[in-house]
Amino acid sequence: KEAKKQHDIEFHVKTDKADLNGMINRYLKQENFNGEVYLNKDVELYGTVDVFSEKMHYKMTFTPKALKNGDLLLKQKSVTLGKIHLPVSYILRFIDTTQHLPDWVIIKPSDKLLYIQLQKMKLDSDAKVEVNQFDLAHNNILFTLYFPNK
């Protein structure tokens, strides 16, 4: 795993959907992201986008998967944009170009997924984070936080 270096200090964190949900939305607000995340059976993303000077609401639902490198993959499950029925890849491309996303969140419209590069997320004290388990059905979410030893 990329985050761990020889002299890093490790903290293993077990959390639940409610606490992680609060932390995610706090972080998104700090990043000036126009939307909110809700962790239910899946990852749900709600927000609005401007289309021809009208605000349109969208909802995207993703199935999460923790990757061996500590990053998180969100596979598109469903999407709605107002009452318009458009291909998922089109809506993802549209959101990618109209929303302010951190550079460590990569939208891959043709693959219908979001790739969350937790290794590149900027945290205080130069900490790094890896997801170890992301099991929403059983409310079992495990992370490892790495802090430099210097």
GROMACS .gro file of N, CA and C in nm:
model
  450
    1LYS      N    1   0.084  -0.119   0.000
    1LYS     CA    2   0.000   0.000   0.000
    1LYS      C    3   0.088   0.124   0.000
    2GLU      N    4   0.043   0.224  -0.074
    2GLU     CA    5   0.125   0.343  -0.094
    2GLU      C    6   0.139   0.427   0.032
    3ALA      N    7   0.033   0.438   0.112
    3ALA     CA    8   0.034   0.533   0.223
    3ALA      C    9   0.137   0.497   0.329
    4LYS      N   10   0.155   0.371   0.357
    4LYS     CA   11   0.241   0.329   0.468
    4LYS      C   12   0.388   0.343   0.430
    5LYS      N   13   0.461   0.413   0.514
    5LYS     CA   14   0.605   0.423   0.501
    5LYS      C   15   0.666   0.358   0.623
    6GLN      N   16   0.793   0.337   0.621
    6GLN     CA   17   0.859   0.260   0.725
    6GLN      C   18   0.834   0.312   0.865
    7HIS      N   19   0.829   0.442   0.885
    7HIS     CA   20   0.819   0.497   1.020
    7HIS      C   21   0.686   0.569   1.045
    8ASP      N   22   0.583   0.535   0.971
    8ASP     CA   23   0.452   0.597   0.995
    8ASP      C   24   0.388   0.541   1.121
    9ILE      N   25   0.306   0.624   1.182
    9ILE     CA   26   0.227   0.585   1.298
    9ILE      C   27   0.089   0.546   1.244
   10GLU      N   28   0.040   0.428   1.280
   10GLU     CA   29  -0.087   0.378   1.229
   10GLU      C   30  -0.197   0.383   1.334
   11PHE      N   31  -0.316   0.424   1.289
   11PHE     CA   32  -0.436   0.415   1.370
   11PHE      C   33  -0.540   0.341   1.288
   12HIS      N   34  -0.598   0.238   1.348
   12HIS     CA   35  -0.705   0.163   1.282
   12HIS      C   36  -0.837   0.214   1.336
   13VAL      N   37  -0.923   0.255   1.244
   13VAL     CA   38  -1.049   0.320   1.282
   13VAL      C   39  -1.166   0.236   1.234
   14LYS      N   40  -1.255   0.206   1.326
   14LYS     CA   41  -1.381   0.140   1.291
   14LYS      C   42  -1.491   0.242   1.313
   15THR      N   43  -1.575   0.258   1.214
   15THR     CA   44  -1.682   0.357   1.226
   15THR      C   45  -1.811   0.299   1.171
   16ASP      N   46  -1.917   0.378   1.176
   16ASP     CA   47  -2.044   0.335   1.120
   16ASP      C   48  -2.090   0.437   1.016
   17LYS      N   49  -2.200   0.404   0.949
   17LYS     CA   50  -2.250   0.489   0.841
   17LYS      C   51  -2.283   0.630   0.888
   18ALA      N   52  -2.346   0.642   1.005
   18ALA     CA   53  -2.389   0.773   1.053
   18ALA      C   54  -2.270   0.866   1.076
   19ASP      N   55  -2.168   0.818   1.145
   19ASP     CA   56  -2.052   0.903   1.173
   19ASP      C   57  -1.973   0.934   1.046
   20LEU      N   58  -1.953   0.834   0.961
   20LEU     CA   59  -1.881   0.858   0.837
   20LEU      C   60  -1.958   0.953   0.747
   21ASN      N   61  -2.090   0.939   0.745
   21ASN     CA   62  -2.173   1.028   0.665
   21ASN      C   63  -2.154   1.173   0.708
   22GLY      N   64  -2.153   1.198   0.837
   22GLY     CA   65  -2.131   1.334   0.888
   22GLY      C   66  -1.996   1.388   0.849
   23MET      N   67  -1.893   1.305   0.858
   23MET     CA   68  -1.759   1.349   0.822
   23MET      C   69  -1.747   1.379   0.672
   24ILE      N   70  -1.805   1.293   0.588
   24ILE     CA   71  -1.799   1.313   0.444
   24ILE      C   72  -1.865   1.445   0.406
   25ASN      N   73  -1.984   1.471   0.458
   25ASN     CA   74  -2.055   1.593   0.421
   25ASN      C   75  -1.987   1.718   0.476
   26ARG      N   76  -1.926   1.707   0.591
   26ARG     CA   77  -1.848   1.820   0.645
   26ARG      C   78  -1.732   1.851   0.550
   27TYR      N   79  -1.664   1.747   0.506
   27TYR     CA   80  -1.551   1.766   0.416
   27TYR      C   81  -1.598   1.823   0.281
   28LEU      N   82  -1.707   1.772   0.226
   28LEU     CA   83  -1.759   1.822   0.099
   28LEU      C   84  -1.797   1.969   0.109
   29LYS      N   85  -1.853   2.007   0.224
   29LYS     CA   86  -1.890   2.148   0.245
   29LYS      C   87  -1.765   2.237   0.244
   30GLN      N   88  -1.658   2.190   0.310
   30GLN     CA   89  -1.532   2.265   0.311
   30GLN      C   90  -1.474   2.278   0.171
   31GLU      N   91  -1.499   2.178   0.087
   31GLU     CA   92  -1.449   2.178  -0.052
   31GLU      C   93  -1.542   2.254  -0.146
   32ASN      N   94  -1.647   2.317  -0.091
   32ASN     CA   95  -1.746   2.392  -0.170
   32ASN      C   96  -1.816   2.305  -0.274
   33PHE      N   97  -1.837   2.179  -0.241
   33PHE     CA   98  -1.910   2.089  -0.329
   33PHE      C   99  -2.059   2.112  -0.310
   34ASN      N  100  -2.132   2.124  -0.419
   34ASN     CA  101  -2.274   2.151  -0.415
   34ASN      C  102  -2.352   2.019  -0.415
   35GLY      N  103  -2.352   1.952  -0.302
   35GLY     CA  104  -2.423   1.826  -0.292
   35GLY      C  105  -2.401   1.761  -0.157
   36GLU      N  106  -2.470   1.650  -0.134
   36GLU     CA  107  -2.456   1.577  -0.009
   36GLU      C  108  -2.452   1.428  -0.037
   37VAL      N  109  -2.385   1.356   0.051
   37VAL     CA  110  -2.375   1.211   0.042
   37VAL      C  111  -2.454   1.150   0.157
   38TYR      N  112  -2.524   1.041   0.127
   38TYR     CA  113  -2.594   0.963   0.229
   38TYR      C  114  -2.553   0.817   0.214
   39LEU      N  115  -2.512   0.759   0.324
   39LEU     CA  116  -2.475   0.618   0.324
   39LEU      C  117  -2.594   0.537   0.375
   40ASN      N  118  -2.653   0.460   0.288
   40ASN     CA  119  -2.763   0.372   0.323
   40ASN      C  120  -2.720   0.230   0.288
   41LYS      N  121  -2.799   0.159   0.208
   41LYS     CA  122  -2.754   0.028   0.158
   41LYS      C  123  -2.643   0.050   0.056
   42ASP      N  124  -2.649   0.162  -0.011
   42ASP     CA  125  -2.549   0.203  -0.110
   42ASP      C  126  -2.504   0.345  -0.076
   43VAL      N  127  -2.414   0.398  -0.156
   43VAL     CA  128  -2.371   0.537  -0.144
   43VAL      C  129  -2.462   0.621  -0.233
   44GLU      N  130  -2.531   0.718  -0.174
   44GLU     CA  131  -2.620   0.805  -0.250
   44GLU      C  132  -2.564   0.946  -0.251
   45LEU      N  133  -2.562   1.006  -0.368
   45LEU     CA  134  -2.514   1.142  -0.386
   45LEU      C  135  -2.628   1.227  -0.440
   46TYR      N  136  -2.660   1.334  -0.367
   46TYR     CA  137  -2.767   1.427  -0.406
   46TYR      C  138  -2.706   1.563  -0.432
   47GLY      N  139  -2.761   1.634  -0.529
   47GLY     CA  140  -2.714   1.769  -0.553
   47GLY      C  141  -2.797   1.839  -0.659
   48THR      N  142  -2.752   1.956  -0.696
   48THR     CA  143  -2.818   2.032  -0.802
   48THR      C  144  -2.712   2.078  -0.902
   49VAL      N  145  -2.753   2.091  -1.025
   49VAL     CA  146  -2.668   2.147  -1.130
   49VAL      C  147  -2.750   2.249  -1.207
   50ASP      N  148  -2.682   2.348  -1.262
   50ASP     CA  149  -2.749   2.448  -1.343
   50ASP      C  150  -2.756   2.400  -1.488
   51VAL      N  151  -2.878   2.394  -1.541
   51VAL     CA  152  -2.900   2.356  -1.680
   51VAL      C  153  -2.986   2.465  -1.742
   52PHE      N  154  -2.929   2.540  -1.837
   52PHE     CA  155  -3.000   2.651  -1.902
   52PHE      C  156  -3.063   2.743  -1.798
   53SER      N  157  -2.984   2.786  -1.702
   53SER     CA  158  -3.020   2.878  -1.594
   53SER      C  159  -3.129   2.823  -1.501
   54GLU      N  160  -3.156   2.696  -1.508
   54GLU     CA  161  -3.249   2.629  -1.416
   54GLU      C  162  -3.170   2.534  -1.327
   55LYS      N  163  -3.206   2.527  -1.201
   55LYS     CA  164  -3.144   2.430  -1.110
   55LYS      C  165  -3.217   2.297  -1.123
   56MET      N  166  -3.139   2.193  -1.151
   56MET     CA  167  -3.198   2.060  -1.161
   56MET      C  168  -3.137   1.972  -1.053
   57HIS      N  169  -3.222   1.895  -0.988
   57HIS     CA  170  -3.178   1.803  -0.883
   57HIS      C  171  -3.133   1.672  -0.945
   58TYR      N  172  -3.028   1.616  -0.888
   58TYR     CA  173  -2.985   1.484  -0.931
   58TYR      C  174  -2.966   1.394  -0.810
   59LYS      N  175  -2.976   1.265  -0.836
   59LYS     CA  176  -2.948   1.163  -0.736
   59LYS      C  177  -2.872   1.052  -0.808
   60MET      N  178  -2.759   1.016  -0.750
   60MET     CA  179  -2.681   0.905  -0.803
   60MET      C  180  -2.663   0.803  -0.692
   61THR      N  181  -2.675   0.677  -0.727
   61THR     CA  182  -2.657   0.569  -0.631
   61THR      C  183  -2.541   0.482  -0.678
   62PHE      N  184  -2.451   0.451  -0.585
   62PHE     CA  185  -2.331   0.375  -0.616
   62PHE      C  186  -2.316   0.254  -0.525
   63THR      N  187  -2.260   0.149  -0.578
   63THR     CA  188  -2.220   0.034  -0.498
   63THR      C  189  -2.072   0.050  -0.468
   64PRO      N  190  -2.034   0.056  -0.339
   64PRO     CA  191  -1.892   0.078  -0.304
   64PRO      C  192  -1.812  -0.051  -0.300
   65LYS      N  193  -1.682  -0.036  -0.329
   65LYS     CA  194  -1.590  -0.150  -0.317
   65LYS      C  195  -1.456  -0.097  -0.267
   66ALA      N  196  -1.409  -0.153  -0.155
   66ALA     CA  197  -1.276  -0.119  -0.105
   66ALA      C  198  -1.173  -0.192  -0.190
   67LEU      N  199  -1.072  -0.119  -0.237
   67LEU     CA  200  -0.968  -0.179  -0.320
   67LEU      C  201  -0.846  -0.215  -0.236
   68LYS      N  202  -0.768  -0.309  -0.284
   68LYS     CA  203  -0.651  -0.356  -0.208
   68LYS      C  204  -0.549  -0.246  -0.181
   69ASN      N  205  -0.544  -0.143  -0.267
   69ASN     CA  206  -0.448  -0.035  -0.248
   69ASN      C  207  -0.498   0.071  -0.149
   70GLY      N  208  -0.618   0.050  -0.091
   70GLY     CA  209  -0.670   0.144   0.008
   70GLY      C  210  -0.762   0.250  -0.049
   71ASP      N  211  -0.780   0.252  -0.180
   71ASP     CA  212  -0.872   0.347  -0.243
   71ASP      C  213  -1.013   0.289  -0.244
   72LEU      N  214  -1.109   0.367  -0.290
   72LEU     CA  215  -1.249   0.326  -0.292
   72LEU      C  216  -1.305   0.342  -0.433
   73LEU      N  217  -1.374   0.240  -0.479
   73LEU     CA  218  -1.437   0.241  -0.610
   73LEU      C  219  -1.588   0.249  -0.589
   74LEU      N  220  -1.654   0.342  -0.657
   74LEU     CA  221  -1.798   0.355  -0.650
   74LEU      C  222  -1.855   0.326  -0.788
   75LYS      N  223  -1.921   0.212  -0.803
   75LYS     CA  224  -1.979   0.170  -0.930
   75LYS      C  225  -2.122   0.222  -0.938
   76GLN      N  226  -2.153   0.293  -1.048
   76GLN     CA  227  -2.284   0.353  -1.067
   76GLN      C  228  -2.393   0.247  -1.069
   77LYS      N  229  -2.496   0.268  -0.988
   77LYS     CA  230  -2.609   0.176  -0.983
   77LYS      C  231  -2.732   0.240  -1.048
   78SER      N  232  -2.760   0.365  -1.012
   78SER     CA  233  -2.873   0.435  -1.074
   78SER      C  234  -2.846   0.585  -1.072
   79VAL      N  235  -2.919   0.657  -1.157
   79VAL     CA  236  -2.901   0.802  -1.165
   79VAL      C  237  -3.030   0.865  -1.215
   80THR      N  238  -3.063   0.981  -1.157
   80THR     CA  239  -3.174   1.061  -1.207
   80THR      C  240  -3.129   1.207  -1.211
   81LEU      N  241  -3.173   1.278  -1.311
   81LEU     CA  242  -3.146   1.421  -1.325
   81LEU      C  243  -3.279   1.487  -1.356
   82GLY      N  244  -3.340   1.545  -1.253
   82GLY     CA  245  -3.475   1.600  -1.270
   82GLY      C  246  -3.566   1.491  -1.321
   83LYS      N  247  -3.638   1.519  -1.428
   83LYS     CA  248  -3.725   1.418  -1.490
   83LYS      C  249  -3.669   1.371  -1.623
   84ILE      N  250  -3.545   1.409  -1.648
   84ILE     CA  251  -3.482   1.374  -1.775
   84ILE      C  252  -3.419   1.236  -1.765
   85HIS      N  253  -3.443   1.154  -1.863
   85HIS     CA  254  -3.382   1.022  -1.869
   85HIS      C  255  -3.270   1.025  -1.972
   86LEU      N  256  -3.149   1.027  -1.923
   86LEU     CA  257  -3.031   1.031  -2.008
   86LEU      C  258  -2.940   0.913  -1.972
   87PRO      N  259  -2.851   0.876  -2.063
   87PRO     CA  260  -2.757   0.768  -2.029
   87PRO      C  261  -2.670   0.806  -1.909
   88VAL      N  262  -2.639   0.708  -1.826
   88VAL     CA  263  -2.558   0.730  -1.707
   88VAL      C  264  -2.426   0.797  -1.743
   89SER      N  265  -2.361   0.749  -1.848
   89SER     CA  266  -2.231   0.805  -1.886
   89SER      C  267  -2.243   0.954  -1.920
   90TYR      N  268  -2.353   0.994  -1.983
   90TYR     CA  269  -2.373   1.135  -2.017
   90TYR      C  270  -2.387   1.220  -1.890
   91ILE      N  271  -2.467   1.172  -1.794
   91ILE     CA  272  -2.487   1.248  -1.671
   91ILE      C  273  -2.358   1.257  -1.591
   92LEU      N  274  -2.284   1.146  -1.584
   92LEU     CA  275  -2.155   1.151  -1.513
   92LEU      C  276  -2.060   1.250  -1.579
   93ARG      N  277  -2.056   1.251  -1.711
   93ARG     CA  278  -1.970   1.345  -1.783
   93ARG      C  279  -2.014   1.488  -1.756
   94PHE      N  280  -2.145   1.510  -1.755
   94PHE     CA  281  -2.201   1.642  -1.729
   94PHE      C  282  -2.163   1.689  -1.588
   95ILE      N  283  -2.179   1.603  -1.490
   95ILE     CA  284  -2.147   1.639  -1.351
   95ILE      C  285  -1.997   1.662  -1.336
   96ASP      N  286  -1.918   1.583  -1.404
   96ASP     CA  287  -1.772   1.599  -1.399
   96ASP      C  288  -1.730   1.737  -1.449
   97THR      N  289  -1.800   1.788  -1.550
   97THR     CA  290  -1.761   1.918  -1.607
   97THR      C  291  -1.827   2.036  -1.538
   98THR      N  292  -1.935   2.013  -1.461
   98THR     CA  293  -2.005   2.126  -1.399
   98THR      C  294  -1.986   2.137  -1.249
   99GLN      N  295  -1.939   2.032  -1.184
   99GLN     CA  296  -1.922   2.033  -1.039
   99GLN      C  297  -1.775   2.050  -1.003
  100HIS      N  298  -1.753   2.116  -0.891
  100HIS     CA  299  -1.617   2.129  -0.837
  100HIS      C  300  -1.588   2.004  -0.754
  101LEU      N  301  -1.505   1.916  -0.808
  101LEU     CA  302  -1.467   1.794  -0.737
  101LEU      C  303  -1.320   1.802  -0.700
  102PRO      N  304  -1.283   1.748  -0.585
  102PRO     CA  305  -1.140   1.743  -0.551
  102PRO      C  306  -1.064   1.662  -0.656
  103ASP      N  307  -0.936   1.693  -0.676
  103ASP     CA  308  -0.860   1.625  -0.781
  103ASP      C  309  -0.837   1.477  -0.752
  104TRP      N  310  -0.864   1.432  -0.631
  104TRP     CA  311  -0.847   1.291  -0.597
  104TRP      C  312  -0.975   1.210  -0.620
  105VAL      N  313  -1.080   1.276  -0.671
  105VAL     CA  314  -1.203   1.207  -0.712
  105VAL      C  315  -1.206   1.207  -0.864
  106ILE      N  316  -1.201   1.089  -0.921
  106ILE     CA  317  -1.197   1.074  -1.067
  106ILE      C  318  -1.328   1.012  -1.113
  107ILE      N  319  -1.396   1.080  -1.204
  107ILE     CA  320  -1.517   1.026  -1.265
  107ILE      C  321  -1.477   0.962  -1.397
  108LYS      N  322  -1.518   0.838  -1.416
  108LYS     CA  323  -1.494   0.765  -1.541
  108LYS      C  324  -1.630   0.734  -1.604
  109PRO      N  325  -1.683   0.830  -1.683
  109PRO     CA  326  -1.819   0.816  -1.736
  109PRO      C  327  -1.839   0.689  -1.818
  110SER      N  328  -1.745   0.653  -1.903
  110SER     CA  329  -1.765   0.536  -1.989
  110SER      C  330  -1.769   0.406  -1.909
  111ASP      N  331  -1.703   0.404  -1.791
  111ASP     CA  332  -1.705   0.286  -1.705
  111ASP      C  333  -1.813   0.294  -1.598
  112LYS      N  334  -1.885   0.407  -1.593
  112LYS     CA  335  -1.993   0.432  -1.498
  112LYS      C  336  -1.945   0.418  -1.353
  113LEU      N  337  -1.833   0.486  -1.323
  113LEU     CA  338  -1.781   0.475  -1.188
  113LEU      C  339  -1.708   0.601  -1.144
  114LEU      N  340  -1.695   0.611  -1.011
  114LEU     CA  341  -1.612   0.712  -0.947
  114LEU      C  342  -1.498   0.639  -0.879
  115TYR      N  343  -1.379   0.691  -0.896
  115TYR     CA  344  -1.262   0.633  -0.832
  115TYR      C  345  -1.213   0.733  -0.728
  116ILE      N  346  -1.218   0.694  -0.602
  116ILE     CA  347  -1.180   0.783  -0.492
  116ILE      C  348  -1.037   0.748  -0.451
  117GLN      N  349  -0.942   0.833  -0.490
  117GLN     CA  350  -0.801   0.810  -0.459
  117GLN      C  351  -0.770   0.864  -0.320
  118LEU      N  352  -0.802   0.785  -0.220
  118LEU     CA  353  -0.782   0.829  -0.083
  118LEU      C  354  -0.635   0.859  -0.053
  119GLN      N  355  -0.544   0.793  -0.126
  119GLN     CA  356  -0.401   0.816  -0.108
  119GLN      C  357  -0.363   0.963  -0.136
  120LYS      N  358  -0.440   1.029  -0.223
  120LYS     CA  359  -0.408   1.166  -0.263
  120LYS      C  360  -0.491   1.272  -0.191
  121MET      N  361  -0.581   1.228  -0.104
  121MET     CA  362  -0.664   1.323  -0.030
  121MET      C  363  -0.577   1.401   0.068
  122LYS      N  364  -0.596   1.532   0.072
  122LYS     CA  365  -0.519   1.619   0.160
  122LYS      C  366  -0.583   1.621   0.299
  123LEU      N  367  -0.506   1.577   0.399
  123LEU     CA  368  -0.552   1.578   0.537
  123LEU      C  369  -0.456   1.659   0.622
  124ASP      N  370  -0.504   1.708   0.735
  124ASP     CA  371  -0.418   1.781   0.827
  124ASP      C  372  -0.303   1.692   0.873
  125SER      N  373  -0.194   1.753   0.910
  125SER     CA  374  -0.075   1.685   0.963
  125SER      C  375  -0.014   1.586   0.865
  126ASP      N  376  -0.038   1.606   0.736
  126ASP     CA  377   0.014   1.516   0.632
  126ASP      C  378  -0.028   1.371   0.652
  127ALA      N  379  -0.142   1.350   0.714
  127ALA     CA  380  -0.193   1.215   0.735
  127ALA      C  381  -0.242   1.158   0.602
  128LYS      N  382  -0.242   1.027   0.593
  128LYS     CA  383  -0.295   0.954   0.478
  128LYS      C  384  -0.400   0.858   0.529
  129VAL      N  385  -0.494   0.823   0.443
  129VAL     CA  386  -0.600   0.732   0.482
  129VAL      C  387  -0.615   0.622   0.378
  130GLU      N  388  -0.644   0.502   0.426
  130GLU     CA  389  -0.676   0.389   0.339
  130GLU      C  390  -0.805   0.326   0.390
  131VAL      N  391  -0.891   0.286   0.299
  131VAL     CA  392  -1.010   0.212   0.339
  131VAL      C  393  -0.975   0.063   0.337
  132ASN      N  394  -1.009  -0.006   0.444
  132ASN     CA  395  -0.982  -0.149   0.453
  132ASN      C  396  -1.108  -0.231   0.427
  133GLN      N  397  -1.221  -0.181   0.475
  133GLN     CA  398  -1.348  -0.249   0.455
  133GLN      C  399  -1.457  -0.144   0.445
  134PHE      N  400  -1.550  -0.163   0.351
  134PHE     CA  401  -1.658  -0.068   0.330
  134PHE      C  402  -1.786  -0.147   0.307
  135ASP      N  403  -1.836  -0.208   0.413
  135ASP     CA  404  -1.952  -0.296   0.407
  135ASP      C  405  -2.073  -0.223   0.466
  136LEU      N  406  -2.148  -0.155   0.378
  136LEU     CA  407  -2.261  -0.077   0.424
  136LEU      C  408  -2.376  -0.165   0.472
  137ALA      N  409  -2.394  -0.282   0.412
  137ALA     CA  410  -2.503  -0.371   0.451
  137ALA      C  411  -2.493  -0.413   0.597
  138HIS      N  412  -2.369  -0.431   0.645
  138HIS     CA  413  -2.348  -0.472   0.784
  138HIS      C  414  -2.296  -0.358   0.872
  139ASN      N  415  -2.298  -0.235   0.817
  139ASN     CA  416  -2.254  -0.116   0.888
  139ASN      C  417  -2.113  -0.134   0.946
  140ASN      N  418  -2.026  -0.191   0.866
  140ASN     CA  419  -1.889  -0.224   0.907
  140ASN      C  420  -1.791  -0.150   0.815
  141ILE      N  421  -1.734  -0.041   0.865
  141ILE     CA  422  -1.644   0.043   0.785
  141ILE      C  423  -1.514   0.055   0.861
  142LEU      N  424  -1.404   0.014   0.797
  142LEU     CA  425  -1.273   0.015   0.860
  142LEU      C  426  -1.175   0.095   0.775
  143PHE      N  427  -1.098   0.181   0.842
  143PHE     CA  428  -0.996   0.263   0.778
  143PHE      C  429  -0.865   0.248   0.854
  144THR      N  430  -0.756   0.277   0.787
  144THR     CA  431  -0.628   0.294   0.855
  144THR      C  432  -0.581   0.436   0.826
  145LEU      N  433  -0.545   0.508   0.933
  145LEU     CA  434  -0.488   0.642   0.921
  145LEU      C  435  -0.338   0.630   0.946
  146TYR      N  436  -0.260   0.696   0.861
  146TYR     CA  437  -0.114   0.696   0.875
  146TYR      C  438  -0.068   0.839   0.900
  147PHE      N  439   0.011   0.858   1.005
  147PHE     CA  440   0.067   0.986   1.037
  147PHE      C  441   0.219   0.975   1.030
  148PRO      N  442   0.286   1.075   0.971
  148PRO     CA  443   0.432   1.070   0.966
  148PRO      C  444   0.491   1.072   1.107
  149ASN      N  445   0.599   1.002   1.126
  149ASN     CA  446   0.663   0.991   1.256
  149ASN      C  447   0.760   1.107   1.280
  150LYS      N  448   0.767   1.202   1.190
  150LYS     CA  449   0.863   1.313   1.205
  150LYS      C  450   0.792   1.443   1.219
   0.00000   0.00000   0.00000
